[in-house]
């Protein structure tokens, strides 16, 4: 469930910021607040899901120049969910954990994208995987 919430939160934050012109900070705040208020009431593990949604919304506050397509938020949300699951019991109570996970997800996707573009060719990768 963390994966689904992470992907949806990243995509929703990115969509609100880019397509509805709300900006990355307000978009992340909307997703974080709504997930914090709603998810604990609908799911047993709602607190954990709200944290995952917050982390993914932080990850979606990226530059639209480096990540121009919404489909890239699916990849970033997926990486964010994986790292969040792997580090649930690490650094509990340490400040900056969620932001660090978000940064790791963004940097990981950017690096993976660069590697794929180098081996496949930038135009072929962009045309095949990142079309609207």
mmCIF file of N, CA, C and O in Angstrom, residues 26-101:
data_model
loop_
_atom_site.group_PDB
_atom_site.id
_atom_site.type_symbol
_atom_site.label_atom_id
_atom_site.label_comp_id
_atom_site.label_asym_id
_atom_site.label_seq_id
_atom_site.Cartn_x
_atom_site.Cartn_y
_atom_site.Cartn_z
ATOM 1 N N UNK A 26 3.193 24.833 -2.319
ATOM 2 C CA UNK A 26 1.765 24.765 -1.999
ATOM 3 C C UNK A 26 1.200 23.398 -2.382
ATOM 4 O O UNK A 26 0.385 22.835 -1.641
ATOM 5 N N UNK A 27 1.637 22.852 -3.494
ATOM 6 C CA UNK A 27 1.162 21.532 -3.918
ATOM 7 C C UNK A 27 1.545 20.460 -2.907
ATOM 8 O O UNK A 27 0.724 19.615 -2.548
ATOM 9 N N UNK A 28 2.778 20.504 -2.449
ATOM 10 C CA UNK A 28 3.219 19.546 -1.435
ATOM 11 C C UNK A 28 2.450 19.736 -0.135
ATOM 12 O O UNK A 28 2.071 18.761 0.522
ATOM 13 N N UNK A 29 2.195 20.976 0.235
ATOM 14 C CA UNK A 29 1.445 21.252 1.459
ATOM 15 C C UNK A 29 0.013 20.716 1.368
ATOM 16 O O UNK A 29 -0.501 20.151 2.343
ATOM 17 N N UNK A 30 -0.610 20.860 0.217
ATOM 18 C CA UNK A 30 -1.975 20.363 0.025
ATOM 19 C C UNK A 30 -2.013 18.845 0.161
ATOM 20 O O UNK A 30 -2.859 18.288 0.865
ATOM 21 N N UNK A 31 -1.085 18.162 -0.507
ATOM 22 C CA UNK A 31 -1.045 16.699 -0.465
ATOM 23 C C UNK A 31 -0.694 16.210 0.939
ATOM 24 O O UNK A 31 -1.311 15.274 1.454
ATOM 25 N N UNK A 32 0.271 16.861 1.592
ATOM 26 C CA UNK A 32 0.683 16.462 2.934
ATOM 27 C C UNK A 32 -0.444 16.653 3.943
ATOM 28 O O UNK A 32 -0.737 15.753 4.739
ATOM 29 N N UNK A 33 -1.091 17.801 3.898
ATOM 30 C CA UNK A 33 -2.180 18.075 4.836
ATOM 31 C C UNK A 33 -3.351 17.120 4.617
ATOM 32 O O UNK A 33 -3.877 16.534 5.569
ATOM 33 N N UNK A 34 -3.754 16.944 3.372
ATOM 34 C CA UNK A 34 -4.896 16.064 3.104
ATOM 35 C C UNK A 34 -4.588 14.610 3.452
ATOM 36 O O UNK A 34 -5.443 13.899 3.984
ATOM 37 N N UNK A 35 -3.372 14.158 3.175
ATOM 38 C CA UNK A 35 -3.030 12.779 3.532
ATOM 39 C C UNK A 35 -2.947 12.602 5.045
ATOM 40 O O UNK A 35 -3.355 11.573 5.577
ATOM 41 N N UNK A 36 -2.431 13.604 5.731
ATOM 42 C CA UNK A 36 -2.360 13.533 7.192
ATOM 43 C C UNK A 36 -3.719 13.538 7.856
ATOM 44 O O UNK A 36 -3.913 12.942 8.919
ATOM 45 N N UNK A 37 -4.665 14.206 7.245
ATOM 46 C CA UNK A 37 -6.017 14.257 7.808
ATOM 47 C C UNK A 37 -6.862 13.048 7.417
ATOM 48 O O UNK A 37 -7.674 12.574 8.223
ATOM 49 N N UNK A 38 -6.701 12.553 6.199
ATOM 50 C CA UNK A 38 -7.591 11.506 5.695
ATOM 51 C C UNK A 38 -7.095 10.076 5.901
ATOM 52 O O UNK A 38 -7.869 9.205 6.307
ATOM 53 N N UNK A 39 -5.843 9.819 5.592
ATOM 54 C CA UNK A 39 -5.354 8.435 5.598
ATOM 55 C C UNK A 39 -5.451 7.737 6.960
ATOM 56 O O UNK A 39 -5.825 6.563 7.006
ATOM 57 N N UNK A 40 -5.156 8.397 8.082
ATOM 58 C CA UNK A 40 -5.296 7.704 9.365
ATOM 59 C C UNK A 40 -6.731 7.287 9.698
ATOM 60 O O UNK A 40 -6.946 6.367 10.485
ATOM 61 N N UNK A 41 -7.702 7.921 9.086
ATOM 62 C CA UNK A 41 -9.101 7.579 9.356
ATOM 63 C C UNK A 41 -9.622 6.435 8.492
ATOM 64 O O UNK A 41 -10.619 5.822 8.834
ATOM 65 N N UNK A 42 -8.947 6.167 7.375
ATOM 66 C CA UNK A 42 -9.434 5.150 6.450
ATOM 67 C C UNK A 42 -8.620 3.865 6.448
ATOM 68 O O UNK A 42 -9.070 2.853 5.924
ATOM 69 N N UNK A 43 -7.415 3.895 7.005
ATOM 70 C CA UNK A 43 -6.546 2.725 6.983
ATOM 71 C C UNK A 43 -5.976 2.473 8.373
ATOM 72 O O UNK A 43 -5.704 3.414 9.121
ATOM 73 N N UNK A 44 -5.772 1.212 8.686
ATOM 74 C CA UNK A 44 -5.189 0.849 9.978
ATOM 75 C C UNK A 44 -3.781 1.419 10.091
ATOM 76 O O UNK A 44 -3.401 1.961 11.124
ATOM 77 N N UNK A 45 -2.999 1.294 9.017
ATOM 78 C CA UNK A 45 -1.632 1.814 9.008
ATOM 79 C C UNK A 45 -1.593 3.227 8.428
ATOM 80 O O UNK A 45 -0.632 3.625 7.773
ATOM 81 N N UNK A 46 -2.627 3.996 8.686
ATOM 82 C CA UNK A 46 -2.779 5.329 8.116
ATOM 83 C C UNK A 46 -1.675 6.307 8.462
ATOM 84 O O UNK A 46 -1.310 7.149 7.642
ATOM 85 N N UNK A 47 -1.109 6.198 9.664
ATOM 86 C CA UNK A 47 -0.013 7.097 10.045
ATOM 87 C C UNK A 47 1.211 6.858 9.170
ATOM 88 O O UNK A 47 1.849 7.801 8.700
ATOM 89 N N UNK A 48 1.525 5.602 8.949
ATOM 90 C CA UNK A 48 2.656 5.249 8.082
ATOM 91 C C UNK A 48 2.383 5.678 6.646
ATOM 92 O O UNK A 48 3.279 6.198 5.967
ATOM 93 N N UNK A 49 1.163 5.488 6.182
ATOM 94 C CA UNK A 49 0.809 5.896 4.817
ATOM 95 C C UNK A 49 0.884 7.414 4.665
ATOM 96 O O UNK A 49 1.292 7.916 3.608
ATOM 97 N N UNK A 50 0.495 8.142 5.699
ATOM 98 C CA UNK A 50 0.589 9.601 5.649
ATOM 99 C C UNK A 50 2.048 10.048 5.569
ATOM 100 O O UNK A 50 2.379 10.997 4.847
ATOM 101 N N UNK A 51 2.928 9.359 6.283
ATOM 102 C CA UNK A 51 4.358 9.671 6.191
ATOM 103 C C UNK A 51 4.898 9.364 4.796
ATOM 104 O O UNK A 51 5.700 10.129 4.248
ATOM 105 N N UNK A 52 4.461 8.256 4.218
ATOM 106 C CA UNK A 52 4.898 7.904 2.860
ATOM 107 C C UNK A 52 4.396 8.936 1.852
ATOM 108 O O UNK A 52 5.127 9.330 0.937
ATOM 109 N N UNK A 53 3.158 9.386 2.020
ATOM 110 C CA UNK A 53 2.606 10.406 1.124
ATOM 111 C C UNK A 53 3.369 11.715 1.256
ATOM 112 O O UNK A 53 3.649 12.394 0.262
ATOM 113 N N UNK A 54 3.730 12.069 2.470
ATOM 114 C CA UNK A 54 4.512 13.285 2.709
ATOM 115 C C UNK A 54 5.873 13.186 2.037
ATOM 116 O O UNK A 54 6.332 14.127 1.377
ATOM 117 N N UNK A 55 6.523 12.038 2.194
ATOM 118 C CA UNK A 55 7.835 11.830 1.585
ATOM 119 C C UNK A 55 7.755 11.956 0.067
ATOM 120 O O UNK A 55 8.583 12.615 -0.561
ATOM 121 N N UNK A 56 6.760 11.324 -0.528
ATOM 122 C CA UNK A 56 6.607 11.381 -1.987
ATOM 123 C C UNK A 56 6.260 12.791 -2.458
ATOM 124 O O UNK A 56 6.693 13.217 -3.533
ATOM 125 N N UNK A 57 5.506 13.526 -1.654
ATOM 126 C CA UNK A 57 5.194 14.907 -2.052
ATOM 127 C C UNK A 57 6.438 15.777 -2.012
ATOM 128 O O UNK A 57 6.601 16.683 -2.824
ATOM 129 N N UNK A 58 7.343 15.505 -1.072
ATOM 130 C CA UNK A 58 8.625 16.205 -1.052
ATOM 131 C C UNK A 58 9.433 15.858 -2.306
ATOM 132 O O UNK A 58 10.079 16.731 -2.888
ATOM 133 N N UNK A 59 9.404 14.595 -2.689
ATOM 134 C CA UNK A 59 10.160 14.153 -3.861
ATOM 135 C C UNK A 59 9.630 14.789 -5.145
ATOM 136 O O UNK A 59 10.380 15.000 -6.093
ATOM 137 N N UNK A 60 8.350 15.106 -5.165
ATOM 138 C CA UNK A 60 7.743 15.685 -6.369
ATOM 139 C C UNK A 60 7.991 17.184 -6.490
ATOM 140 O O UNK A 60 7.613 17.791 -7.492
ATOM 141 N N UNK A 61 8.649 17.773 -5.522
ATOM 142 C CA UNK A 61 8.975 19.200 -5.588
ATOM 143 C C UNK A 61 10.274 19.388 -6.364
ATOM 144 O O UNK A 61 11.219 20.009 -5.898
ATOM 145 N N UNK A 62 10.316 18.865 -7.552
ATOM 146 C CA UNK A 62 11.527 18.862 -8.370
ATOM 147 C C UNK A 62 11.393 19.865 -9.511
ATOM 148 O O UNK A 62 10.305 20.340 -9.819
ATOM 149 N N UNK A 63 12.501 20.115 -10.151
ATOM 150 C CA UNK A 63 12.510 21.026 -11.283
ATOM 151 C C UNK A 63 11.824 20.389 -12.487
ATOM 152 O O UNK A 63 12.130 19.256 -12.853
ATOM 153 N N UNK A 64 10.929 21.131 -13.086
ATOM 154 C CA UNK A 64 10.264 20.623 -14.284
ATOM 155 C C UNK A 64 11.196 20.644 -15.489
ATOM 156 O O UNK A 64 10.879 20.044 -16.509
ATOM 157 N N UNK A 65 12.331 21.300 -15.360
ATOM 158 C CA UNK A 65 13.329 21.278 -16.432
ATOM 159 C C UNK A 65 14.031 19.926 -16.456
ATOM 160 O O UNK A 65 14.237 19.338 -17.519
ATOM 161 N N UNK A 66 14.375 19.403 -15.291
ATOM 162 C CA UNK A 66 15.053 18.102 -15.197
ATOM 163 C C UNK A 66 14.080 16.938 -15.329
ATOM 164 O O UNK A 66 14.441 15.871 -15.795
ATOM 165 N N UNK A 67 12.852 17.122 -14.879
ATOM 166 C CA UNK A 67 11.831 16.075 -14.912
ATOM 167 C C UNK A 67 10.573 16.632 -15.574
ATOM 168 O O UNK A 67 9.621 17.012 -14.895
ATOM 169 N N UNK A 68 10.553 16.693 -16.904
ATOM 170 C CA UNK A 68 9.467 17.386 -17.597
ATOM 171 C C UNK A 68 8.156 16.611 -17.748
ATOM 172 O O UNK A 68 7.149 17.197 -18.099
ATOM 173 N N UNK A 69 8.139 15.327 -17.482
ATOM 174 C CA UNK A 69 6.945 14.519 -17.733
ATOM 175 C C UNK A 69 6.367 13.949 -16.444
ATOM 176 O O UNK A 69 7.091 13.584 -15.522
ATOM 177 N N UNK A 70 5.058 13.820 -16.415
ATOM 178 C CA UNK A 70 4.361 13.255 -15.266
ATOM 179 C C UNK A 70 4.744 11.790 -15.056
ATOM 180 O O UNK A 70 4.823 11.321 -13.918
ATOM 181 N N UNK A 71 5.039 11.074 -16.127
ATOM 182 C CA UNK A 71 5.408 9.659 -16.023
ATOM 183 C C UNK A 71 6.685 9.482 -15.197
ATOM 184 O O UNK A 71 6.884 8.450 -14.545
ATOM 185 N N UNK A 72 7.533 10.489 -15.178
ATOM 186 C CA UNK A 72 8.742 10.407 -14.361
ATOM 187 C C UNK A 72 8.413 10.419 -12.873
ATOM 188 O O UNK A 72 9.159 9.871 -12.059
ATOM 189 N N UNK A 73 7.287 11.014 -12.517
ATOM 190 C CA UNK A 73 6.873 11.004 -11.122
ATOM 191 C C UNK A 73 6.444 9.613 -10.674
ATOM 192 O O UNK A 73 6.535 9.287 -9.492
ATOM 193 N N UNK A 74 5.993 8.803 -11.607
ATOM 194 C CA UNK A 74 5.684 7.411 -11.264
ATOM 195 C C UNK A 74 6.963 6.702 -10.829
ATOM 196 O O UNK A 74 6.991 5.998 -9.813
ATOM 197 N N UNK A 75 8.029 6.899 -11.594
ATOM 198 C CA UNK A 75 9.313 6.286 -11.251
ATOM 199 C C UNK A 75 9.846 6.828 -9.933
ATOM 200 O O UNK A 75 10.308 6.060 -9.068
ATOM 201 N N UNK A 76 9.782 8.132 -9.748
ATOM 202 C CA UNK A 76 10.271 8.729 -8.506
ATOM 203 C C UNK A 76 9.424 8.279 -7.316
ATOM 204 O O UNK A 76 9.951 7.961 -6.251
ATOM 205 N N UNK A 77 8.108 8.225 -7.495
ATOM 206 C CA UNK A 77 7.230 7.738 -6.431
ATOM 207 C C UNK A 77 7.502 6.283 -6.079
ATOM 208 O O UNK A 77 7.474 5.895 -4.912
ATOM 209 N N UNK A 78 7.803 5.486 -7.090
ATOM 210 C CA UNK A 78 8.129 4.078 -6.869
ATOM 211 C C UNK A 78 9.435 3.934 -6.087
ATOM 212 O O UNK A 78 9.509 3.181 -5.108
ATOM 213 N N UNK A 79 10.452 4.665 -6.497
ATOM 214 C CA UNK A 79 11.729 4.635 -5.777
ATOM 215 C C UNK A 79 11.543 5.144 -4.352
ATOM 216 O O UNK A 79 12.084 4.585 -3.393
ATOM 217 N N UNK A 80 10.755 6.175 -4.206
ATOM 218 C CA UNK A 80 10.490 6.751 -2.889
ATOM 219 C C UNK A 80 9.806 5.718 -1.985
ATOM 220 O O UNK A 80 10.175 5.566 -0.814
ATOM 221 N N UNK A 81 8.836 5.000 -2.522
ATOM 222 C CA UNK A 81 8.151 3.963 -1.747
ATOM 223 C C UNK A 81 9.079 2.834 -1.346
ATOM 224 O O UNK A 81 9.015 2.332 -0.219
ATOM 225 N N UNK A 82 9.953 2.433 -2.256
ATOM 226 C CA UNK A 82 10.910 1.360 -1.951
ATOM 227 C C UNK A 82 11.864 1.784 -0.836
ATOM 228 O O UNK A 82 12.063 1.054 0.138
ATOM 229 N N UNK A 83 12.443 2.962 -0.984
ATOM 230 C CA UNK A 83 13.392 3.441 0.034
ATOM 231 C C UNK A 83 12.678 3.667 1.366
ATOM 232 O O UNK A 83 13.213 3.341 2.434
ATOM 233 N N UNK A 84 11.461 4.179 1.321
ATOM 234 C CA UNK A 84 10.690 4.380 2.557
ATOM 235 C C UNK A 84 10.458 3.047 3.265
ATOM 236 O O UNK A 84 10.631 2.939 4.477
ATOM 237 N N UNK A 85 10.058 2.022 2.502
ATOM 238 C CA UNK A 85 9.842 0.698 3.103
ATOM 239 C C UNK A 85 11.119 0.129 3.698
ATOM 240 O O UNK A 85 11.088 -0.486 4.764
ATOM 241 N N UNK A 86 12.227 0.307 2.999
ATOM 242 C CA UNK A 86 13.498 -0.249 3.469
ATOM 243 C C UNK A 86 14.037 0.461 4.708
ATOM 244 O O UNK A 86 14.807 -0.130 5.472
ATOM 245 N N UNK A 87 13.651 1.711 4.889
ATOM 246 C CA UNK A 87 14.227 2.502 5.987
ATOM 247 C C UNK A 87 13.214 2.862 7.071
ATOM 248 O O UNK A 87 13.440 3.816 7.817
ATOM 249 N N UNK A 88 12.128 2.110 7.173
ATOM 250 C CA UNK A 88 11.114 2.443 8.174
ATOM 251 C C UNK A 88 11.636 2.381 9.607
ATOM 252 O O UNK A 88 11.183 3.139 10.456
ATOM 253 N N UNK A 89 12.558 1.496 9.874
ATOM 254 C CA UNK A 89 13.066 1.346 11.231
ATOM 255 C C UNK A 89 14.422 2.022 11.434
ATOM 256 O O UNK A 89 15.088 1.785 12.441
ATOM 257 N N UNK A 90 14.819 2.863 10.504
ATOM 258 C CA UNK A 90 16.116 3.517 10.567
ATOM 259 C C UNK A 90 15.912 5.008 10.829
ATOM 260 O O UNK A 90 15.051 5.642 10.234
ATOM 261 N N UNK A 91 16.707 5.554 11.707
ATOM 262 C CA UNK A 91 16.701 6.989 12.021
ATOM 263 C C UNK A 91 15.342 7.506 12.479
ATOM 264 O O UNK A 91 14.945 8.612 12.123
ATOM 265 N N UNK A 92 14.646 6.733 13.281
ATOM 266 C CA UNK A 92 13.370 7.173 13.828
ATOM 267 C C UNK A 92 13.624 8.358 14.757
ATOM 268 O O UNK A 92 14.472 8.296 15.642
ATOM 269 N N UNK A 93 12.901 9.433 14.549
ATOM 270 C CA UNK A 93 13.039 10.618 15.384
ATOM 271 C C UNK A 93 14.166 11.551 14.974
ATOM 272 O O UNK A 93 14.365 12.587 15.589
ATOM 273 N N UNK A 94 14.886 11.195 13.924
ATOM 274 C CA UNK A 94 15.971 12.048 13.444
ATOM 275 C C UNK A 94 15.396 13.001 12.403
ATOM 276 O O UNK A 94 14.709 12.581 11.475
ATOM 277 N N UNK A 95 15.652 14.270 12.542
ATOM 278 C CA UNK A 95 15.125 15.257 11.617
ATOM 279 C C UNK A 95 15.696 15.106 10.214
ATOM 280 O O UNK A 95 16.868 14.779 10.050
ATOM 281 N N UNK A 96 14.878 15.325 9.232
ATOM 282 C CA UNK A 96 15.329 15.288 7.849
ATOM 283 C C UNK A 96 15.242 13.930 7.174
ATOM 284 O O UNK A 96 15.644 13.782 6.027
ATOM 285 N N UNK A 97 14.695 12.934 7.853
ATOM 286 C CA UNK A 97 14.629 11.585 7.284
ATOM 287 C C UNK A 97 13.765 11.549 6.028
ATOM 288 O O UNK A 97 14.175 10.995 5.012
ATOM 289 N N UNK A 98 12.592 12.146 6.077
ATOM 290 C CA UNK A 98 11.695 12.094 4.927
ATOM 291 C C UNK A 98 12.244 12.882 3.739
ATOM 292 O O UNK A 98 12.149 12.449 2.594
ATOM 293 N N UNK A 99 12.832 14.029 4.021
ATOM 294 C CA UNK A 99 13.453 14.819 2.958
ATOM 295 C C UNK A 99 14.644 14.110 2.346
ATOM 296 O O UNK A 99 14.888 14.200 1.141
ATOM 297 N N UNK A 100 15.388 13.396 3.178
ATOM 298 C CA UNK A 100 16.533 12.632 2.661
ATOM 299 C C UNK A 100 16.073 11.508 1.749
ATOM 300 O O UNK A 100 16.681 11.264 0.701
ATOM 301 N N UNK A 101 15.014 10.828 2.137
ATOM 302 C CA UNK A 101 14.459 9.771 1.285
ATOM 303 C C UNK A 101 13.990 10.369 -0.033
ATOM 304 O O UNK A 101 14.212 9.796 -1.105
#
